[in-house]
Short mmCIF file of C-alpha atoms in Angstrom, two decimals:
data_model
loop_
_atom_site.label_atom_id
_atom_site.label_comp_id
_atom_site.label_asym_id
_atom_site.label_seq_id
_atom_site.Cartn_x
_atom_site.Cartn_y
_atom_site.Cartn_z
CA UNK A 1 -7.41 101.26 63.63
CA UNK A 2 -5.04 101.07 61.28
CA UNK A 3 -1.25 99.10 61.93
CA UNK A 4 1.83 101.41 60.98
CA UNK A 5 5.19 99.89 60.77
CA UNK A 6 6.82 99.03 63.70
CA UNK A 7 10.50 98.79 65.33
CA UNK A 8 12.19 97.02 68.34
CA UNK A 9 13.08 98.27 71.89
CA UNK A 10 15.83 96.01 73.48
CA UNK A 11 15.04 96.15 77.42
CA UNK A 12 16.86 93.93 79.40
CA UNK A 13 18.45 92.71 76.69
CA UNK A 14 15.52 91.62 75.05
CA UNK A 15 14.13 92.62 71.57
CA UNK A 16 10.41 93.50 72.21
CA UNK A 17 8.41 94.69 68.83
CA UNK A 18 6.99 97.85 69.17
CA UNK A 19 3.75 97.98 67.40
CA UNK A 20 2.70 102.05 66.16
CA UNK A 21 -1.27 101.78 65.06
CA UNK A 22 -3.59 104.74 64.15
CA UNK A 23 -7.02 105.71 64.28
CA UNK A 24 -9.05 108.65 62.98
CA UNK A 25 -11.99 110.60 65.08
CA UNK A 26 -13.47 112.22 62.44
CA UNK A 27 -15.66 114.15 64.04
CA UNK A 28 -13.48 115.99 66.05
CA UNK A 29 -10.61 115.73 62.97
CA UNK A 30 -8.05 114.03 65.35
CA UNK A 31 -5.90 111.38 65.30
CA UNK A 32 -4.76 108.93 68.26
CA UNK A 33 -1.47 107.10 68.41
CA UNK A 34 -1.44 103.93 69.82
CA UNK A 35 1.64 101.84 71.01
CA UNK A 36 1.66 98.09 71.84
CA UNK A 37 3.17 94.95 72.43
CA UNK A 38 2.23 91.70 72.74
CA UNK A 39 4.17 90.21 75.80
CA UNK A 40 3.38 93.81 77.67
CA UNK A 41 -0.32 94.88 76.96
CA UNK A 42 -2.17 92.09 75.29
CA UNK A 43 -4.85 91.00 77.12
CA UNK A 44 -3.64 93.07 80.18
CA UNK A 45 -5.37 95.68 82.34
CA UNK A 46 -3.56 98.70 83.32
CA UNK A 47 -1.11 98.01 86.67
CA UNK A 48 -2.85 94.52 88.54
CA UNK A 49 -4.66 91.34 87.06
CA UNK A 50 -8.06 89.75 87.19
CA UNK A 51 -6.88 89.15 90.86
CA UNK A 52 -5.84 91.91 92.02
CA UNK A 53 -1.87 91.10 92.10
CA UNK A 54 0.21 94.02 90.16
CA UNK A 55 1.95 92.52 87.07
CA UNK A 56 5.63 91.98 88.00
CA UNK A 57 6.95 93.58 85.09
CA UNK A 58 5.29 96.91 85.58
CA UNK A 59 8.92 98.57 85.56
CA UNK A 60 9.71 96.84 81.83
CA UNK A 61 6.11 98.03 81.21
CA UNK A 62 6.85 101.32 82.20
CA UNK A 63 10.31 101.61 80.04
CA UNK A 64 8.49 100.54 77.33
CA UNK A 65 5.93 102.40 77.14
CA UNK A 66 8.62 105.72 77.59
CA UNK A 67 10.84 104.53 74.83
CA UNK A 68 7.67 103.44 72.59
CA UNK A 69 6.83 107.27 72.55
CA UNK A 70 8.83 108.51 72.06
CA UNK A 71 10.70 106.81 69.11
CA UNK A 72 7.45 107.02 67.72
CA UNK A 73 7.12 111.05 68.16
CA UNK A 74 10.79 110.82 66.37
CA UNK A 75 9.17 108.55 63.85
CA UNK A 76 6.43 110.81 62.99
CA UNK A 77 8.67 114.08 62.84
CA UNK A 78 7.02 115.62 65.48
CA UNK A 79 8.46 118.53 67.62
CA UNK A 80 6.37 118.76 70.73
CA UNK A 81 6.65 122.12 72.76
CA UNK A 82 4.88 119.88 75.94
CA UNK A 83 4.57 116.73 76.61
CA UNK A 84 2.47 115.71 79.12
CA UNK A 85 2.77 112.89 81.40
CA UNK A 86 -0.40 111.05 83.14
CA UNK A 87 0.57 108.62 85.89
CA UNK A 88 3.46 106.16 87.16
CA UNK A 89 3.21 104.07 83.36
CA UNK A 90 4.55 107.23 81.94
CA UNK A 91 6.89 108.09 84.86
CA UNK A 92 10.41 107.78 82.87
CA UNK A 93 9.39 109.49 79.97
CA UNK A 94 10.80 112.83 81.85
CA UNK A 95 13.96 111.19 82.27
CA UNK A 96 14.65 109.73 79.13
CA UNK A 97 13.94 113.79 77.37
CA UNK A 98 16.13 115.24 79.58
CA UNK A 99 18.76 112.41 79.35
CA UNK A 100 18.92 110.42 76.85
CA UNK A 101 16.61 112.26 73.92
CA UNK A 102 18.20 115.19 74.89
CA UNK A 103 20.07 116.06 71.81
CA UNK A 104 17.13 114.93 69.29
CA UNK A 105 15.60 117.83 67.18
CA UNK A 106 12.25 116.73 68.40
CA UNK A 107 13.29 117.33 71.74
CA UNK A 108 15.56 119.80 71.92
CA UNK A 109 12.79 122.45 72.93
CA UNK A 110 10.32 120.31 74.56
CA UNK A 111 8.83 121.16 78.25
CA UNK A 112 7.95 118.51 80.19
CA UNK A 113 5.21 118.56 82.97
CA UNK A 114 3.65 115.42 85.00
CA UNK A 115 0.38 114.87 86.71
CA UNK A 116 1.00 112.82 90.03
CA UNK A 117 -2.30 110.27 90.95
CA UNK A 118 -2.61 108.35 94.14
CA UNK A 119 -0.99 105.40 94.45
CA UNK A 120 -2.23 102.06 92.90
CA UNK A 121 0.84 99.80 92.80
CA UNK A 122 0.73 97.64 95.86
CA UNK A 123 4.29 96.53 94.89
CA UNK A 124 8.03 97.81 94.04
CA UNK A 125 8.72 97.73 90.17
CA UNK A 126 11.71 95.21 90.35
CA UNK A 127 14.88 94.56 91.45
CA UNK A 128 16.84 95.33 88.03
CA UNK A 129 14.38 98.25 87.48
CA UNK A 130 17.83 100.66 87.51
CA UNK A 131 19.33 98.32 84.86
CA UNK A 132 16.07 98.16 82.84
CA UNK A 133 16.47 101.61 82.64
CA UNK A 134 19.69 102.00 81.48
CA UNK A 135 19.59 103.64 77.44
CA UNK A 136 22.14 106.31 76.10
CA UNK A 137 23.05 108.92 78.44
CA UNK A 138 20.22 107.89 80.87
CA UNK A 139 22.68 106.18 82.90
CA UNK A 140 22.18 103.71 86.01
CA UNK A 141 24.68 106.03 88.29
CA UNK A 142 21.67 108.94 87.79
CA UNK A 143 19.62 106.87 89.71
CA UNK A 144 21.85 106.17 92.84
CA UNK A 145 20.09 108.88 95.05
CA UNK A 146 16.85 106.41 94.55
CA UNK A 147 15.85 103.44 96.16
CA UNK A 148 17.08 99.99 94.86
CA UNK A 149 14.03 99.01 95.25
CA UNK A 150 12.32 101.21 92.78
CA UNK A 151 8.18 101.82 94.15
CA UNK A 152 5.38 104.20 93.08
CA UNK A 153 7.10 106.89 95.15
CA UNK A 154 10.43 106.42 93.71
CA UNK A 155 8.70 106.39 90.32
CA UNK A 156 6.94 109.74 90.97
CA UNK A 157 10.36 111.71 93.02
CA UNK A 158 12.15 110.46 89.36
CA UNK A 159 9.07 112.00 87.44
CA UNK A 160 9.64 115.15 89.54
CA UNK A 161 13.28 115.49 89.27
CA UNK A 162 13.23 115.78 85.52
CA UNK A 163 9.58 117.69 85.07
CA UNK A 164 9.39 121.30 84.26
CA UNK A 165 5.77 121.37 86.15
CA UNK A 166 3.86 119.20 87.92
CA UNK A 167 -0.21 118.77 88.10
CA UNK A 168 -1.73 117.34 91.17
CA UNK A 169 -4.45 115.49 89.41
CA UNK A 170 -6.78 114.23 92.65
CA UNK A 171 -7.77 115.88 95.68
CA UNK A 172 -6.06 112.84 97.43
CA UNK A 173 -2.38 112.99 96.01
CA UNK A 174 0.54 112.14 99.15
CA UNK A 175 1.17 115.39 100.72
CA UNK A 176 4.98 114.45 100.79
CA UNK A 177 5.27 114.40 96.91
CA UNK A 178 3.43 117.40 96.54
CA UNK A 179 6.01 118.80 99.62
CA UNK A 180 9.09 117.61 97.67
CA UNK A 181 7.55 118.75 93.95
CA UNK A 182 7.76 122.66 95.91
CA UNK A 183 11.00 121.92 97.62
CA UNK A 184 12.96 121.53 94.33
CA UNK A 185 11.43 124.66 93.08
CA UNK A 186 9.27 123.12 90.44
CA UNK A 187 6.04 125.33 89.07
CA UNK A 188 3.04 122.84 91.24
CA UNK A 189 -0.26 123.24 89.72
CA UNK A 190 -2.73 122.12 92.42
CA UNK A 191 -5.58 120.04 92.12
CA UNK A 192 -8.20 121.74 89.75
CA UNK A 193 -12.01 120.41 89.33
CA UNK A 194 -12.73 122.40 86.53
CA UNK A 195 -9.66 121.74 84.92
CA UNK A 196 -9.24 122.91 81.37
CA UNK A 197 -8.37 126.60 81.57
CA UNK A 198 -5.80 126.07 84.59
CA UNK A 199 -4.36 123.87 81.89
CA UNK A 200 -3.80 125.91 79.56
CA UNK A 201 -2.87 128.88 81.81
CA UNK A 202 0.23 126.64 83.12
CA UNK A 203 1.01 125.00 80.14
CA UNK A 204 2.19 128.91 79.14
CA UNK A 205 3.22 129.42 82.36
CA UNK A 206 5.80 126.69 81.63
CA UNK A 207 6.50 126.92 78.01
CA UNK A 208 5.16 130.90 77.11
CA UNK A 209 4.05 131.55 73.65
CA UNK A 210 6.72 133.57 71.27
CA UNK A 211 5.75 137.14 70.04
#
């Protein structure tokens, strides 16, 4: 893994260094991105601790992890036509495209679809989550419908709102979000054991290839 230069993200009006690394599969002749930081991921599992308890930063965690990639997909001059959003740790990265990235070259095309999970915060993300959240045009006031409060289902309605698809990515996903994913007229891909070629079939169902 190789360390590429990094930046900082203010977040609550706090600098946090964003650290952009690299490593080669060379097998396969891919490379994989990795963001970090020291006070968010180090030594860190993904949403709880070694007890069980979830992290009570998981909404700075969260807004972190948005920003990180996508200053570093502007870094690296890339111009997605998807990106593709896996859980509630990616959940604002929908938001910030349409909101705040929206006028960035690398954006300015990009379709946006998210995979909803089951739930695995026991916890809301914060009382200043809405503040947290706060960068450019991605203003607090677009988050008044939403509870103060912001929890996993908040997370995942705010996904929603600013998808272009959504994947149901277990069997078990809360009816309701499906339910409200098909009341805003949203394409819904449903859940999809073998799921590679449904992929790709609604990946050009929501972005279809030019002629």
């Amino acid at each position: 893994v190789i360390r590429l230069s990094g930046m900082n993200l203010i977040i609550d009006d706090t600098d946090h260094p964003l650290i952009i690394k690299v490593a080669s599969i060379q097998q396969a002749k891919v490379q994989v991105y990795f963001i970090d930081n020291e006070d968010y991921f180090s030594k860190r599992q993904m949403e709880k601790d070694e007890l069980g308890n979830d992290y009570p930063d998981n909404g700075e965690r969260a807004i972190f992890f948005a920003r990180g990639v996508l200053e570093t997909v502007k870094k690296l001059r890339w111009v997605p036509d998807i990106i593709h959003c896996q859980g509630w740790m990616s959940a604002v990265v929908p938001l910030y495209i349409k909101t705040a990235y929206h006028d960035e070259p690398s954006f300015a095309s990009t379709k946006v679809i998210t995979s909803i999970f089951p739930n695995t915060l026991n916890k809301n993300l914060g009382e200043n989550f809405k503040k947290c959240v706060e960068f450019r045009d991605a203003k607090a006031e677009l988050l008044a419908s939403y509870k103060d409060n912001f929890d996993f289902e908040e997370m995942s309605k705010l996904a929603i709102d600013y998808s272009d698809g959504v994947v149901l990515a277990a069997a078990n996903v809360d009816k309701q979000l499906e339910q409200y994913a098909i009341d805003k007229h949203i394409p819904v891909l449903g859940y999809q054991e073998n799921f590679a070629d449904a992929y790709e079939d609604f990946y050009n169902q929501i972005c279809p290839e030019e002629d």
